């Protein structure tokens, strides 16, 4: 696929970009180069290539899922103004 000069001017108009003739020709050449690269990449047979989540083989190091803090639930609730059945009671703010 290649763009004509009229296509470039139409796209610039749709994007509300003011473009003059020399700039339109430069943009046309750049866009056609990009479309050529896309066509070359689409021509490559990728049927035997497995999909990848990332371009590099990277792994996230995970820490051991273990509790490393002491239970301070009772200490926190001992200073709360109102507690019932292990839950904090708060004033009603919405009627």
GROMACS .gro file of N, CA and C in nm:
model
  285
    1UNK      N    1   0.085  -0.118   0.000
    1UNK     CA    2   0.000   0.000   0.000
    1UNK      C    3   0.089   0.123   0.000
    2UNK      N    4   0.055   0.218  -0.082
    2UNK     CA    5   0.126   0.345  -0.081
    2UNK      C    6   0.025   0.458  -0.086
    3UNK      N    7   0.061   0.568  -0.027
    3UNK     CA    8  -0.026   0.684  -0.022
    3UNK      C    9   0.009   0.781  -0.134
    4UNK      N   10  -0.093   0.841  -0.190
    4UNK     CA   11  -0.070   0.947  -0.288
    4UNK      C   12  -0.059   1.080  -0.214
    5UNK      N   13  -0.018   1.182  -0.284
    5UNK     CA   14  -0.006   1.315  -0.225
    5UNK      C   15  -0.143   1.365  -0.180
    6UNK      N   16  -0.247   1.331  -0.255
    6UNK     CA   17  -0.383   1.371  -0.217
    6UNK      C   18  -0.426   1.301  -0.088
    7UNK      N   19  -0.384   1.174  -0.071
    7UNK     CA   20  -0.416   1.102   0.053
    7UNK      C   21  -0.353   1.170   0.174
    8UNK      N   22  -0.228   1.210   0.160
    8UNK     CA   23  -0.156   1.276   0.269
    8UNK      C   24  -0.224   1.408   0.304
    9UNK      N   25  -0.262   1.484   0.205
    9UNK     CA   26  -0.328   1.612   0.230
    9UNK      C   27  -0.465   1.590   0.296
   10UNK      N   28  -0.537   1.485   0.253
   10UNK     CA   29  -0.668   1.455   0.312
   10UNK      C   30  -0.652   1.415   0.458
   11UNK      N   31  -0.554   1.330   0.487
   11UNK     CA   32  -0.529   1.288   0.625
   11UNK      C   33  -0.490   1.408   0.711
   12UNK      N   34  -0.407   1.496   0.658
   12UNK     CA   35  -0.367   1.616   0.732
   12UNK      C   36  -0.489   1.704   0.759
   13UNK      N   37  -0.578   1.713   0.662
   13UNK     CA   38  -0.701   1.791   0.682
   13UNK      C   39  -0.790   1.730   0.788
   14UNK      N   40  -0.802   1.596   0.788
   14UNK     CA   41  -0.883   1.529   0.890
   14UNK      C   42  -0.824   1.548   1.029
   15UNK      N   43  -0.692   1.554   1.037
   15UNK     CA   44  -0.624   1.573   1.165
   15UNK      C   45  -0.613   1.720   1.202
   16UNK      N   46  -0.665   1.806   1.118
   16UNK     CA   47  -0.659   1.951   1.141
   16UNK      C   48  -0.515   1.999   1.151
   17UNK      N   49  -0.430   1.945   1.062
   17UNK     CA   50  -0.290   1.985   1.055
   17UNK      C   51  -0.269   2.061   0.925
   18UNK      N   52  -0.215   2.180   0.936
   18UNK     CA   53  -0.184   2.259   0.817
   18UNK      C   54  -0.052   2.208   0.761
   19UNK      N   55  -0.053   2.172   0.633
   19UNK     CA   56   0.065   2.116   0.569
   19UNK      C   57   0.082   2.178   0.431
   20UNK      N   58   0.204   2.221   0.401
   20UNK     CA   59   0.228   2.279   0.269
   20UNK      C   60   0.280   2.170   0.174
   21UNK      N   61   0.301   2.204   0.049
   21UNK     CA   62   0.338   2.106  -0.055
   21UNK      C   63   0.469   2.034  -0.027
   22UNK      N   64   0.580   2.104   0.006
   22UNK     CA   65   0.704   2.031   0.032
   22UNK      C   66   0.694   1.939   0.155
   23UNK      N   67   0.625   1.987   0.256
   23UNK     CA   68   0.608   1.906   0.377
   23UNK      C   69   0.521   1.784   0.349
   24UNK      N   70   0.421   1.800   0.263
   24UNK     CA   71   0.334   1.689   0.225
   24UNK      C   72   0.414   1.583   0.149
   25UNK      N   73   0.504   1.626   0.062
   25UNK     CA   74   0.586   1.529  -0.014
   25UNK      C   75   0.680   1.453   0.079
   26UNK      N   76   0.739   1.523   0.176
   26UNK     CA   77   0.828   1.458   0.272
   26UNK      C   78   0.751   1.357   0.356
   27UNK      N   79   0.633   1.397   0.401
   27UNK     CA   80   0.548   1.309   0.482
   27UNK      C   81   0.504   1.189   0.400
   28UNK      N   82   0.471   1.211   0.274
   28UNK     CA   83   0.430   1.101   0.186
   28UNK      C   84   0.543   0.998   0.175
   29UNK      N   85   0.665   1.045   0.154
   29UNK     CA   86   0.779   0.954   0.142
   29UNK      C   87   0.801   0.876   0.272
   30UNK      N   88   0.792   0.944   0.384
   30UNK     CA   89   0.812   0.877   0.514
   30UNK      C   90   0.703   0.773   0.540
   31UNK      N   91   0.578   0.808   0.513
   31UNK     CA   92   0.469   0.714   0.535
   31UNK      C   93   0.479   0.594   0.442
   32UNK      N   94   0.515   0.617   0.318
   32UNK     CA   95   0.530   0.505   0.224
   32UNK      C   96   0.645   0.414   0.265
   33UNK      N   97   0.751   0.470   0.324
   33UNK     CA   98   0.861   0.388   0.375
   33UNK      C   99   0.811   0.301   0.490
   34UNK      N  100   0.731   0.360   0.578
   34UNK     CA  101   0.675   0.284   0.692
   34UNK      C  102   0.583   0.174   0.641
   35UNK      N  103   0.498   0.204   0.543
   35UNK     CA  104   0.409   0.102   0.487
   35UNK      C  105   0.489  -0.009   0.418
   36UNK      N  106   0.600   0.026   0.357
   36UNK     CA  107   0.687  -0.075   0.296
   36UNK      C  108   0.746  -0.168   0.402
   37UNK      N  109   0.788  -0.111   0.514
   37UNK     CA  110   0.841  -0.191   0.623
   37UNK      C  111   0.734  -0.284   0.680
   38UNK      N  112   0.613  -0.234   0.694
   38UNK     CA  113   0.502  -0.316   0.744
   38UNK      C  114   0.474  -0.430   0.646
   39UNK      N  115   0.475  -0.403   0.518
   39UNK     CA  116   0.452  -0.507   0.418
   39UNK      C  117   0.562  -0.613   0.423
   40UNK      N  118   0.687  -0.571   0.443
   40UNK     CA  119   0.797  -0.666   0.453
   40UNK      C  120   0.783  -0.754   0.578
   41UNK      N  121   0.738  -0.696   0.689
   41UNK     CA  122   0.720  -0.774   0.811
   41UNK      C  123   0.603  -0.871   0.797
   42UNK      N  124   0.497  -0.831   0.727
   42UNK     CA  125   0.383  -0.919   0.708
   42UNK      C  126   0.414  -1.032   0.611
   43UNK      N  127   0.514  -1.016   0.526
   43UNK     CA  128   0.551  -1.120   0.431
   43UNK      C  129   0.627  -1.234   0.496
   44UNK      N  130   0.679  -1.214   0.617
   44UNK     CA  131   0.755  -1.317   0.687
   44UNK      C  132   0.659  -1.424   0.739
   45UNK      N  133   0.695  -1.552   0.717
   45UNK     CA  134   0.614  -1.664   0.763
   45UNK      C  135   0.638  -1.684   0.912
   46UNK      N  136   0.537  -1.658   0.993
   46UNK     CA  137   0.549  -1.671   1.139
   46UNK      C  138   0.464  -1.785   1.192
   47UNK      N  139   0.424  -1.877   1.105
   47UNK     CA  140   0.336  -1.986   1.147
   47UNK      C  141   0.402  -2.077   1.250
   48UNK      N  142   0.534  -2.092   1.244
   48UNK     CA  143   0.603  -2.182   1.337
   48UNK      C  144   0.662  -2.110   1.457
   49UNK      N  145   0.640  -1.981   1.469
   49UNK     CA  146   0.694  -1.904   1.581
   49UNK      C  147   0.591  -1.899   1.693
   50UNK      N  148   0.634  -1.937   1.813
   50UNK     CA  149   0.543  -1.936   1.927
   50UNK      C  150   0.525  -1.793   1.976
   51UNK      N  151   0.403  -1.756   2.015
   51UNK     CA  152   0.380  -1.621   2.068
   51UNK      C  153   0.458  -1.598   2.197
   52UNK      N  154   0.500  -1.475   2.216
   52UNK     CA  155   0.577  -1.440   2.335
   52UNK      C  156   0.507  -1.326   2.407
   53UNK      N  157   0.519  -1.325   2.538
   53UNK     CA  158   0.461  -1.217   2.617
   53UNK      C  159   0.554  -1.097   2.621
   54UNK      N  160   0.683  -1.120   2.597
   54UNK     CA  161   0.782  -1.014   2.604
   54UNK      C  162   0.892  -1.045   2.503
   55UNK      N  163   0.958  -0.943   2.454
   55UNK     CA  164   1.061  -0.962   2.353
   55UNK      C  165   1.186  -1.030   2.409
   56UNK      N  166   1.203  -1.025   2.538
   56UNK     CA  167   1.318  -1.089   2.602
   56UNK      C  168   1.268  -1.195   2.699
   57UNK      N  169   1.352  -1.293   2.725
   57UNK     CA  170   1.318  -1.397   2.822
   57UNK      C  171   1.344  -1.344   2.963
   58UNK      N  172   1.248  -1.274   3.018
   58UNK     CA  173   1.264  -1.217   3.151
   58UNK      C  174   1.166  -1.285   3.246
   59UNK      N  175   1.208  -1.301   3.368
   59UNK     CA  176   1.124  -1.361   3.471
   59UNK      C  177   1.124  -1.271   3.593
   60UNK      N  178   1.011  -1.262   3.657
   60UNK     CA  179   1.001  -1.181   3.777
   60UNK      C  180   1.035  -1.269   3.896
   61UNK      N  181   1.133  -1.224   3.973
   61UNK     CA  182   1.169  -1.298   4.093
   61UNK      C  183   1.062  -1.275   4.198
   62UNK      N  184   1.010  -1.383   4.251
   62UNK     CA  185   0.905  -1.374   4.350
   62UNK      C  186   0.959  -1.415   4.486
   63UNK      N  187   0.913  -1.347   4.589
   63UNK     CA  188   0.955  -1.383   4.724
   63UNK      C  189   0.866  -1.494   4.776
   64UNK      N  190   0.911  -1.559   4.878
   64UNK     CA  191   0.833  -1.666   4.940
   64UNK      C  192   0.710  -1.605   5.004
   65UNK      N  193   0.597  -1.668   4.985
   65UNK     CA  194   0.472  -1.618   5.042
   65UNK      C  195   0.460  -1.670   5.185
   66UNK      N  196   0.521  -1.597   5.277
   66UNK     CA  197   0.520  -1.639   5.417
   66UNK      C  198   0.494  -1.518   5.506
   67UNK      N  199   0.426  -1.542   5.616
   67UNK     CA  200   0.397  -1.436   5.712
   67UNK      C  201   0.527  -1.400   5.783
   68UNK      N  202   0.561  -1.271   5.782
   68UNK     CA  203   0.684  -1.228   5.850
   68UNK      C  204   0.658  -1.118   5.954
   69UNK      N  205   0.532  -1.096   5.989
   69UNK     CA  206   0.496  -0.999   6.091
   69UNK      C  207   0.414  -1.069   6.199
   70UNK      N  208   0.422  -1.016   6.319
   70UNK     CA  209   0.344  -1.073   6.427
   70UNK      C  210   0.201  -1.019   6.421
   71UNK      N  211   0.107  -1.094   6.478
   71UNK     CA  212  -0.033  -1.054   6.479
   71UNK      C  213  -0.054  -0.948   6.587
   72UNK      N  214  -0.084  -0.824   6.546
   72UNK     CA  215  -0.106  -0.714   6.641
   72UNK      C  216  -0.252  -0.669   6.641
   73UNK      N  217  -0.340  -0.756   6.594
   73UNK     CA  218  -0.482  -0.725   6.584
   73UNK      C  219  -0.540  -0.683   6.719
   74UNK      N  220  -0.512  -0.758   6.823
   74UNK     CA  221  -0.566  -0.727   6.956
   74UNK      C  222  -0.511  -0.595   7.009
   75UNK      N  223  -0.385  -0.566   6.983
   75UNK     CA  224  -0.326  -0.440   7.030
   75UNK      C  225  -0.390  -0.321   6.960
   76UNK      N  226  -0.416  -0.334   6.831
   76UNK     CA  227  -0.479  -0.224   6.757
   76UNK      C  228  -0.622  -0.203   6.804
   77UNK      N  229  -0.694  -0.311   6.829
   77UNK     CA  230  -0.833  -0.297   6.870
   77UNK      C  231  -0.847  -0.251   7.016
   78UNK      N  232  -0.744  -0.269   7.094
   78UNK     CA  233  -0.752  -0.226   7.234
   78UNK      C  234  -0.755  -0.074   7.247
   79UNK      N  235  -0.704  -0.002   7.150
   79UNK     CA  236  -0.704   0.145   7.155
   79UNK      C  237  -0.816   0.206   7.071
   80UNK      N  238  -0.896   0.123   7.004
   80UNK     CA  239  -1.006   0.173   6.921
   80UNK      C  240  -1.120   0.220   7.009
   81UNK      N  241  -1.192   0.326   6.970
   81UNK     CA  242  -1.302   0.376   7.052
   81UNK      C  243  -1.419   0.278   7.062
   82UNK      N  244  -1.449   0.202   6.954
   82UNK     CA  245  -1.561   0.108   6.959
   82UNK      C  246  -1.529  -0.014   6.874
   83UNK      N  247  -1.542  -0.132   6.936
   83UNK     CA  248  -1.514  -0.259   6.866
   83UNK      C  249  -1.625  -0.357   6.902
   84UNK      N  250  -1.668  -0.434   6.803
   84UNK     CA  251  -1.767  -0.537   6.829
   84UNK      C  252  -1.739  -0.658   6.741
   85UNK      N  253  -1.725  -0.775   6.801
   85UNK     CA  254  -1.697  -0.900   6.730
   85UNK      C  255  -1.574  -0.891   6.640
   86UNK      N  256  -1.472  -0.821   6.687
   86UNK     CA  257  -1.348  -0.810   6.611
   86UNK      C  258  -1.351  -0.706   6.500
   87UNK      N  259  -1.458  -0.628   6.490
   87UNK     CA  260  -1.471  -0.526   6.386
   87UNK      C  261  -1.472  -0.387   6.449
   88UNK      N  262  -1.419  -0.289   6.377
   88UNK     CA  263  -1.422  -0.150   6.425
   88UNK      C  264  -1.558  -0.091   6.395
   89UNK      N  265  -1.617  -0.026   6.493
   89UNK     CA  266  -1.745   0.041   6.473
   89UNK      C  267  -1.717   0.189   6.447
   90UNK      N  268  -1.784   0.243   6.345
   90UNK     CA  269  -1.766   0.385   6.308
   90UNK      C  270  -1.904   0.452   6.305
   91UNK      N  271  -1.907   0.584   6.326
   91UNK     CA  272  -2.035   0.654   6.322
   91UNK      C  273  -2.096   0.648   6.182
   92UNK      N  274  -2.228   0.645   6.178
   92UNK     CA  275  -2.300   0.645   6.052
   92UNK      C  276  -2.288   0.785   5.989
   93UNK      N  277  -2.246   0.792   5.864
   93UNK     CA  278  -2.227   0.922   5.800
   93UNK      C  279  -2.327   0.945   5.686
   94UNK      N  280  -2.392   0.842   5.640
   94UNK     CA  281  -2.490   0.855   5.532
   94UNK      C  282  -2.625   0.811   5.584
   95UNK      N  283  -2.724   0.895   5.568
   95UNK     CA  284  -2.860   0.863   5.614
   95UNK      C  285  -2.933   0.781   5.512
   0.00000   0.00000   0.00000
